[in-house]
Amino acid sequence: MLPSLYGRWISDLLGGPLPEEQAATCGDCVQCQSHVPEGYRFADATKCCTYVPALANFLVGGGLKAGSLVGRERLLRRMTALPASVTPHGLDATEDERERYREILAAEQFGRDPSLFCPYYIGEAGGLCGVWRHRNGICATWYCKHDRGARGQRFWQALEVLLTAVERELSHWCACTILFDETPHTEDGEAAWSRWSGREADFFRRAAELVEALTWSEVQALVGPAIEAQVGDVLAAHAALAGPLPDALRLGTIRVSHRGDDRSRVVTYLDTDALELPTALLDLLPRFDGRPTGEVLTELRGLGVEVSPELLRLLVDFELLTAAA
């Protein structure tokens, strides 16, 4: 799930464990498997790693301190090869990499185009992440499938926004603390960052020491006003996972990517998270037309079709059925 630092913080925020995601299997990529239709399947050589993450200074430092040997080597190699991407705030993606990523998304080739490749990807054991324990909020919250469908996606998207804001604020706090409070000043006016030239790795390790010691309450005390709205969005999305089903439902916006006599495949909120269900059930969903849900369930029962609470929740989670206006 989340890197341990983020997991500790967010568990404190939520007052308990995070939602589990078991459908998305990073170690044995479910999107690379043969049953995934062509056009949705990721390439074995890339998985979802056709993206270059920007890493906050404390994440780089964490990887250099406690990451895998290969991961540390990848970080140092990138710092050496792209010195312009090394700043007091961390290790950034280049503008060319960002532009290539936008082009891949526009061409709907994410997960398939190897022309952009994460520099921390390790091509062994089915594909590993060299900075897994110190990956950023974007990578840590992205899933190709969600156990709770669109509701689950909304939670993780809200958490991505929160963690990205936390990374921005804490990387700035680290930079200011190290440069202005801990770096000796010189009388000749030499910029504090230039005094770390050749020792950027030590700078990042120090940033990791500062951040890894923080509790979530201390994070909020440091940057609270800057993340107040994002915290509220995460808490609301988390509460929605346990919320009641709507009293009245109607058919959502769906795309039938395959229709068979017995089973059909439908796409709703996310192309990579298609849902397979009996074709007979699919044909009955228009009966949810805004009338009270109990009334429709009774009608279906009279036709010999029993829709269990678990199945109804699944249909709502995946937005085959949505709240009637």
Short mmCIF file of C-alpha atoms in Angstrom, two decimals:
data_model
loop_
_atom_site.label_atom_id
_atom_site.label_comp_id
_atom_site.label_asym_id
_atom_site.label_seq_id
_atom_site.Cartn_x
_atom_site.Cartn_y
_atom_site.Cartn_z
CA MET A 1 0.00 0.00 0.00
CA LEU A 2 1.40 3.39 0.95
CA PRO A 3 5.08 3.90 1.81
CA SER A 4 5.49 3.40 5.55
CA LEU A 5 5.92 7.11 6.33
CA TYR A 6 2.76 8.08 4.47
CA GLY A 7 0.90 5.05 5.80
CA ARG A 8 1.66 6.08 9.37
CA TRP A 9 0.53 9.66 8.75
CA ILE A 10 -2.69 8.81 6.94
CA SER A 11 -3.68 6.09 9.40
CA ASP A 12 -3.40 8.74 12.11
CA LEU A 13 -5.52 11.12 10.02
CA LEU A 14 -8.24 8.53 9.38
CA GLY A 15 -8.13 7.07 12.86
CA GLY A 16 -7.58 3.57 11.51
CA PRO A 17 -6.26 1.53 8.57
CA LEU A 18 -6.52 2.64 4.96
CA PRO A 19 -8.89 0.97 2.48
CA GLU A 20 -7.31 -2.08 0.87
CA GLU A 21 -6.79 -2.44 -2.86
CA GLN A 22 -6.38 -6.08 -3.85
CA ALA A 23 -7.49 -6.01 -7.48
CA ALA A 24 -4.46 -3.99 -8.63
CA THR A 25 -1.46 -6.29 -8.30
CA CYS A 26 1.76 -4.36 -8.85
CA GLY A 27 4.09 -7.31 -8.36
CA ASP A 28 2.27 -9.37 -11.00
CA CYS A 29 0.66 -6.66 -13.09
CA VAL A 30 -2.97 -7.54 -13.76
CA GLN A 31 -3.04 -5.16 -16.74
CA CYS A 32 -0.31 -7.15 -18.49
CA GLN A 33 -2.19 -10.43 -18.41
CA SER A 34 -3.49 -12.08 -21.55
CA HIS A 35 -7.18 -11.85 -20.63
CA VAL A 36 -7.02 -8.02 -20.77
CA PRO A 37 -8.37 -6.87 -24.15
CA GLU A 38 -5.94 -5.40 -26.66
CA GLY A 39 -5.92 -1.63 -26.36
CA TYR A 40 -6.29 -1.84 -22.58
CA ARG A 41 -3.37 -4.18 -21.89
CA PHE A 42 -0.11 -2.70 -20.62
CA ALA A 43 3.20 -3.78 -22.15
CA ASP A 44 5.13 -6.32 -20.09
CA ALA A 45 8.28 -4.19 -20.37
CA THR A 46 6.68 -1.00 -19.06
CA LYS A 47 3.64 -1.80 -16.89
CA CYS A 48 2.30 1.57 -15.65
CA CYS A 49 5.79 3.08 -15.43
CA THR A 50 5.65 5.29 -18.55
CA TYR A 51 6.00 8.29 -16.25
CA VAL A 52 8.86 10.12 -14.54
CA PRO A 53 8.04 11.12 -10.96
CA ALA A 54 9.28 14.25 -9.25
CA LEU A 55 10.67 13.32 -5.85
CA ALA A 56 10.66 15.71 -2.89
CA ASN A 57 13.99 16.23 -1.16
CA PHE A 58 13.04 14.05 1.83
CA LEU A 59 11.95 11.20 -0.47
CA VAL A 60 15.25 11.33 -2.35
CA GLY A 61 17.06 11.34 0.97
CA GLY A 62 15.01 8.42 2.26
CA GLY A 63 15.88 6.43 -0.83
CA LEU A 64 19.57 7.27 -0.48
CA LYS A 65 19.53 6.35 3.22
CA ALA A 66 17.45 3.19 3.26
CA GLY A 67 16.49 2.27 -0.28
CA SER A 68 17.65 -0.78 -2.20
CA LEU A 69 21.19 -0.84 -3.55
CA VAL A 70 19.89 -0.58 -7.12
CA GLY A 71 17.49 2.19 -6.16
CA ARG A 72 20.28 4.24 -4.56
CA GLU A 73 22.39 3.77 -7.66
CA ARG A 74 19.53 4.97 -9.89
CA LEU A 75 19.00 8.09 -7.79
CA LEU A 76 22.69 8.98 -7.81
CA ARG A 77 22.97 8.28 -11.54
CA ARG A 78 20.07 10.64 -12.31
CA MET A 79 21.47 13.35 -10.03
CA THR A 80 24.77 13.15 -11.90
CA ALA A 81 23.28 12.98 -15.39
CA LEU A 82 20.71 15.77 -14.90
CA PRO A 83 22.19 18.32 -12.48
CA ALA A 84 19.62 20.93 -13.56
CA SER A 85 16.91 18.67 -12.12
CA VAL A 86 18.58 18.72 -8.69
CA THR A 87 17.28 21.57 -6.54
CA PRO A 88 16.95 22.18 -2.80
CA HIS A 89 13.37 20.93 -3.13
CA GLY A 90 14.29 17.56 -4.63
CA LEU A 91 14.85 15.69 -7.87
CA ASP A 92 12.51 16.88 -10.59
CA ALA A 93 11.35 15.59 -13.96
CA THR A 94 12.61 17.54 -16.97
CA GLU A 95 10.34 19.65 -19.13
CA ASP A 96 10.99 17.26 -22.05
CA GLU A 97 9.82 14.34 -19.88
CA ARG A 98 6.68 16.21 -18.89
CA GLU A 99 5.91 17.05 -22.50
CA ARG A 100 6.46 13.44 -23.60
CA TYR A 101 4.11 12.27 -20.85
CA ARG A 102 1.40 14.63 -22.08
CA GLU A 103 1.84 13.27 -25.60
CA ILE A 104 1.53 9.67 -24.39
CA LEU A 105 -1.69 10.47 -22.55
CA ALA A 106 -3.10 12.25 -25.60
CA ALA A 107 -2.29 9.23 -27.78
CA GLU A 108 -3.84 6.87 -25.19
CA GLN A 109 -0.57 4.96 -24.96
CA PHE A 110 -0.01 5.11 -21.21
CA GLY A 111 1.48 1.83 -20.05
CA ARG A 112 2.41 0.87 -23.60
CA ASP A 113 4.82 3.45 -25.03
CA PRO A 114 8.40 2.78 -23.88
CA SER A 115 9.70 6.11 -25.24
CA LEU A 116 9.17 7.48 -21.71
CA PHE A 117 10.27 5.23 -18.92
CA CYS A 118 10.63 5.73 -15.19
CA PRO A 119 14.37 5.95 -14.40
CA TYR A 120 13.79 4.02 -11.17
CA TYR A 121 12.17 1.01 -12.85
CA ILE A 122 14.10 -2.23 -12.32
CA GLY A 123 13.50 -4.76 -15.07
CA GLU A 124 13.68 -7.95 -13.01
CA ALA A 125 11.27 -10.22 -11.11
CA GLY A 126 8.41 -8.97 -13.28
CA GLY A 127 9.40 -5.34 -12.88
CA LEU A 128 10.26 -3.62 -9.61
CA CYS A 129 10.33 -0.04 -8.34
CA GLY A 130 13.73 1.16 -7.16
CA VAL A 131 12.17 3.80 -4.91
CA TRP A 132 9.12 1.80 -3.79
CA ARG A 133 9.44 2.64 -0.11
CA HIS A 134 10.02 6.31 -0.95
CA ARG A 135 7.80 6.84 -3.99
CA ASN A 136 5.84 10.05 -4.26
CA GLY A 137 2.15 10.64 -3.61
CA ILE A 138 1.18 10.31 -7.26
CA CYS A 139 2.72 6.86 -7.66
CA ALA A 140 1.63 5.72 -4.21
CA THR A 141 -2.06 6.47 -4.79
CA TRP A 142 -2.48 5.42 -8.43
CA TYR A 143 -4.25 2.13 -9.13
CA CYS A 144 -5.35 0.67 -12.45
CA LYS A 145 -8.26 -1.02 -10.64
CA HIS A 146 -10.15 -0.32 -7.44
CA ASP A 147 -11.91 -2.79 -5.16
CA ARG A 148 -14.61 -0.16 -4.54
CA GLY A 149 -14.74 1.14 -8.09
CA ALA A 150 -15.31 4.85 -8.60
CA ARG A 151 -15.84 5.44 -4.87
CA GLY A 152 -12.44 3.96 -4.17
CA GLN A 153 -10.87 6.00 -6.95
CA ARG A 154 -12.28 9.22 -5.50
CA PHE A 155 -10.67 8.45 -2.15
CA TRP A 156 -7.25 7.79 -3.67
CA GLN A 157 -7.48 10.82 -5.94
CA ALA A 158 -8.24 13.02 -2.92
CA LEU A 159 -5.32 11.45 -1.08
CA GLU A 160 -3.02 12.09 -4.05
CA VAL A 161 -3.86 15.79 -3.94
CA LEU A 162 -3.23 15.89 -0.19
CA LEU A 163 0.10 14.05 -0.34
CA THR A 164 1.29 16.19 -3.26
CA ALA A 165 0.52 19.31 -1.23
CA VAL A 166 2.29 17.83 1.82
CA GLU A 167 5.35 17.05 -0.32
CA ARG A 168 5.42 20.60 -1.67
CA GLU A 169 5.11 22.21 1.75
CA LEU A 170 7.49 19.90 3.61
CA SER A 171 10.16 20.04 0.91
CA HIS A 172 10.07 23.84 1.19
CA TRP A 173 10.26 23.62 4.99
CA CYS A 174 13.24 21.26 4.76
CA ALA A 175 15.04 23.49 2.27
CA CYS A 176 14.54 26.59 4.41
CA THR A 177 15.55 24.79 7.61
CA ILE A 178 18.74 23.35 6.16
CA LEU A 179 19.79 26.36 4.08
CA PHE A 180 18.95 29.18 6.44
CA ASP A 181 19.12 27.60 9.90
CA GLU A 182 21.75 24.88 9.55
CA THR A 183 24.08 26.02 6.76
CA PRO A 184 26.83 28.39 7.99
CA HIS A 185 26.55 31.85 6.46
CA THR A 186 29.49 33.39 4.64
CA GLU A 187 30.55 37.01 4.63
CA ASP A 188 31.05 37.05 0.86
CA GLY A 189 27.33 36.46 0.25
CA GLU A 190 27.76 33.03 -1.34
CA ALA A 191 24.35 31.41 -1.87
CA ALA A 192 23.63 28.76 0.75
CA TRP A 193 22.68 26.12 -1.86
CA SER A 194 26.00 26.51 -3.66
CA ARG A 195 27.74 25.48 -0.44
CA TRP A 196 26.15 22.05 -0.90
CA SER A 197 27.60 21.60 -4.40
CA GLY A 198 28.92 18.06 -4.65
CA ARG A 199 27.15 17.15 -1.41
CA GLU A 200 23.55 17.24 -2.61
CA ALA A 201 23.06 13.65 -1.49
CA ASP A 202 23.95 14.66 2.07
CA PHE A 203 21.49 17.55 1.82
CA PHE A 204 18.71 15.17 0.83
CA ARG A 205 19.61 12.69 3.58
CA ARG A 206 19.32 15.51 6.11
CA ALA A 207 15.90 16.40 4.70
CA ALA A 208 14.81 12.80 5.22
CA GLU A 209 15.99 12.93 8.84
CA LEU A 210 13.90 16.05 9.45
CA VAL A 211 10.70 14.68 7.92
CA GLU A 212 10.84 11.06 9.03
CA ALA A 213 10.81 12.19 12.66
CA LEU A 214 7.49 14.01 12.25
CA THR A 215 4.13 12.74 13.42
CA TRP A 216 0.99 13.62 11.46
CA SER A 217 -0.03 16.14 14.11
CA GLU A 218 3.38 17.80 13.72
CA VAL A 219 2.95 17.88 9.93
CA GLN A 220 -0.39 19.62 10.36
CA ALA A 221 1.12 22.07 12.83
CA LEU A 222 3.84 22.95 10.31
CA VAL A 223 1.75 23.25 7.13
CA GLY A 224 -1.86 23.01 8.33
CA PRO A 225 -3.41 26.06 6.61
CA ALA A 226 -1.91 25.01 3.26
CA ILE A 227 -3.53 21.55 3.38
CA GLU A 228 -6.76 22.23 5.29
CA ALA A 229 -9.03 21.88 2.25
CA GLN A 230 -7.25 18.73 1.05
CA VAL A 231 -7.56 17.10 4.46
CA GLY A 232 -11.30 17.79 4.42
CA ASP A 233 -11.63 16.22 0.96
CA VAL A 234 -9.83 13.05 2.07
CA LEU A 235 -11.98 12.69 5.15
CA ALA A 236 -15.15 13.20 3.10
CA ALA A 237 -14.08 10.64 0.47
CA HIS A 238 -13.20 8.17 3.20
CA ALA A 239 -16.57 8.64 4.90
CA ALA A 240 -18.33 8.08 1.57
CA LEU A 241 -16.87 4.57 1.38
CA ALA A 242 -19.01 3.61 4.37
CA GLY A 243 -21.97 5.78 3.41
CA PRO A 244 -25.48 4.47 2.70
CA LEU A 245 -26.74 3.64 -0.77
CA PRO A 246 -29.00 6.21 -2.46
CA ASP A 247 -32.74 5.82 -1.89
CA ALA A 248 -33.38 6.01 -5.64
CA LEU A 249 -31.15 4.88 -8.49
CA ARG A 250 -30.97 5.14 -12.24
CA LEU A 251 -28.78 3.64 -14.95
CA GLY A 252 -25.37 5.30 -15.14
CA THR A 253 -23.28 6.10 -18.19
CA ILE A 254 -21.79 2.82 -19.34
CA ARG A 255 -20.00 1.48 -22.39
CA VAL A 256 -20.46 -2.18 -23.34
CA SER A 257 -17.05 -3.25 -24.67
CA HIS A 258 -18.15 -6.87 -25.18
CA ARG A 259 -21.58 -8.45 -25.16
CA GLY A 260 -21.97 -12.19 -25.00
CA ASP A 261 -24.95 -14.50 -24.59
CA ASP A 262 -24.01 -15.27 -21.00
CA ARG A 263 -21.67 -12.51 -19.84
CA SER A 264 -20.80 -8.98 -20.91
CA ARG A 265 -17.98 -6.56 -20.18
CA VAL A 266 -18.86 -2.95 -19.34
CA VAL A 267 -16.68 0.10 -18.80
CA THR A 268 -17.83 2.93 -16.58
CA TYR A 269 -15.49 5.19 -14.62
CA LEU A 270 -12.08 3.88 -15.78
CA ASP A 271 -10.97 2.10 -18.95
CA THR A 272 -8.62 -0.24 -17.09
CA ASP A 273 -11.29 -1.35 -14.61
CA ALA A 274 -13.95 -2.99 -16.76
CA LEU A 275 -16.55 -5.08 -14.97
CA GLU A 276 -17.88 -8.42 -16.18
CA LEU A 277 -21.43 -9.38 -15.24
CA PRO A 278 -24.23 -11.62 -16.49
CA THR A 279 -25.83 -10.26 -19.64
CA ALA A 280 -29.27 -10.97 -18.19
CA LEU A 281 -28.48 -8.66 -15.26
CA LEU A 282 -27.16 -5.97 -17.59
CA ASP A 283 -30.46 -6.03 -19.50
CA LEU A 284 -32.41 -5.49 -16.26
CA LEU A 285 -30.49 -2.43 -15.07
CA PRO A 286 -32.70 0.09 -16.96
CA ARG A 287 -35.49 -0.89 -14.56
CA PHE A 288 -33.65 1.32 -12.07
CA ASP A 289 -35.28 4.46 -13.47
CA GLY A 290 -35.40 6.79 -10.50
CA ARG A 291 -38.10 4.95 -8.56
CA PRO A 292 -37.34 4.04 -4.93
CA THR A 293 -34.68 1.35 -4.84
CA GLY A 294 -36.77 -0.97 -2.67
CA GLU A 295 -39.60 -0.86 -5.20
CA VAL A 296 -37.30 -1.87 -8.07
CA LEU A 297 -35.73 -4.67 -6.03
CA THR A 298 -39.20 -6.03 -5.25
CA GLU A 299 -40.08 -5.90 -8.94
CA LEU A 300 -36.92 -7.82 -9.85
CA ARG A 301 -37.62 -10.35 -7.14
CA GLY A 302 -41.00 -10.97 -8.73
CA LEU A 303 -39.13 -11.80 -11.94
CA GLY A 304 -37.02 -14.34 -10.07
CA VAL A 305 -33.94 -12.10 -9.84
CA GLU A 306 -32.48 -11.50 -6.39
CA VAL A 307 -30.07 -8.55 -6.18
CA SER A 308 -28.15 -8.93 -2.94
CA PRO A 309 -26.99 -5.89 -0.94
CA GLU A 310 -23.40 -6.75 -1.89
CA LEU A 311 -24.23 -6.83 -5.61
CA LEU A 312 -26.19 -3.60 -5.36
CA ARG A 313 -23.23 -1.95 -3.62
CA LEU A 314 -20.93 -3.18 -6.40
CA LEU A 315 -23.21 -1.74 -9.09
CA VAL A 316 -23.27 1.61 -7.29
CA ASP A 317 -19.54 1.63 -6.56
CA PHE A 318 -18.77 1.06 -10.23
CA GLU A 319 -21.42 3.60 -11.30
CA LEU A 320 -23.50 1.24 -13.35
CA LEU A 321 -26.19 2.67 -11.11
CA THR A 322 -26.06 6.25 -9.87
CA ALA A 323 -28.16 8.37 -7.55
CA ALA A 324 -31.33 9.66 -9.18
CA ALA A 325 -31.50 13.44 -9.26
#
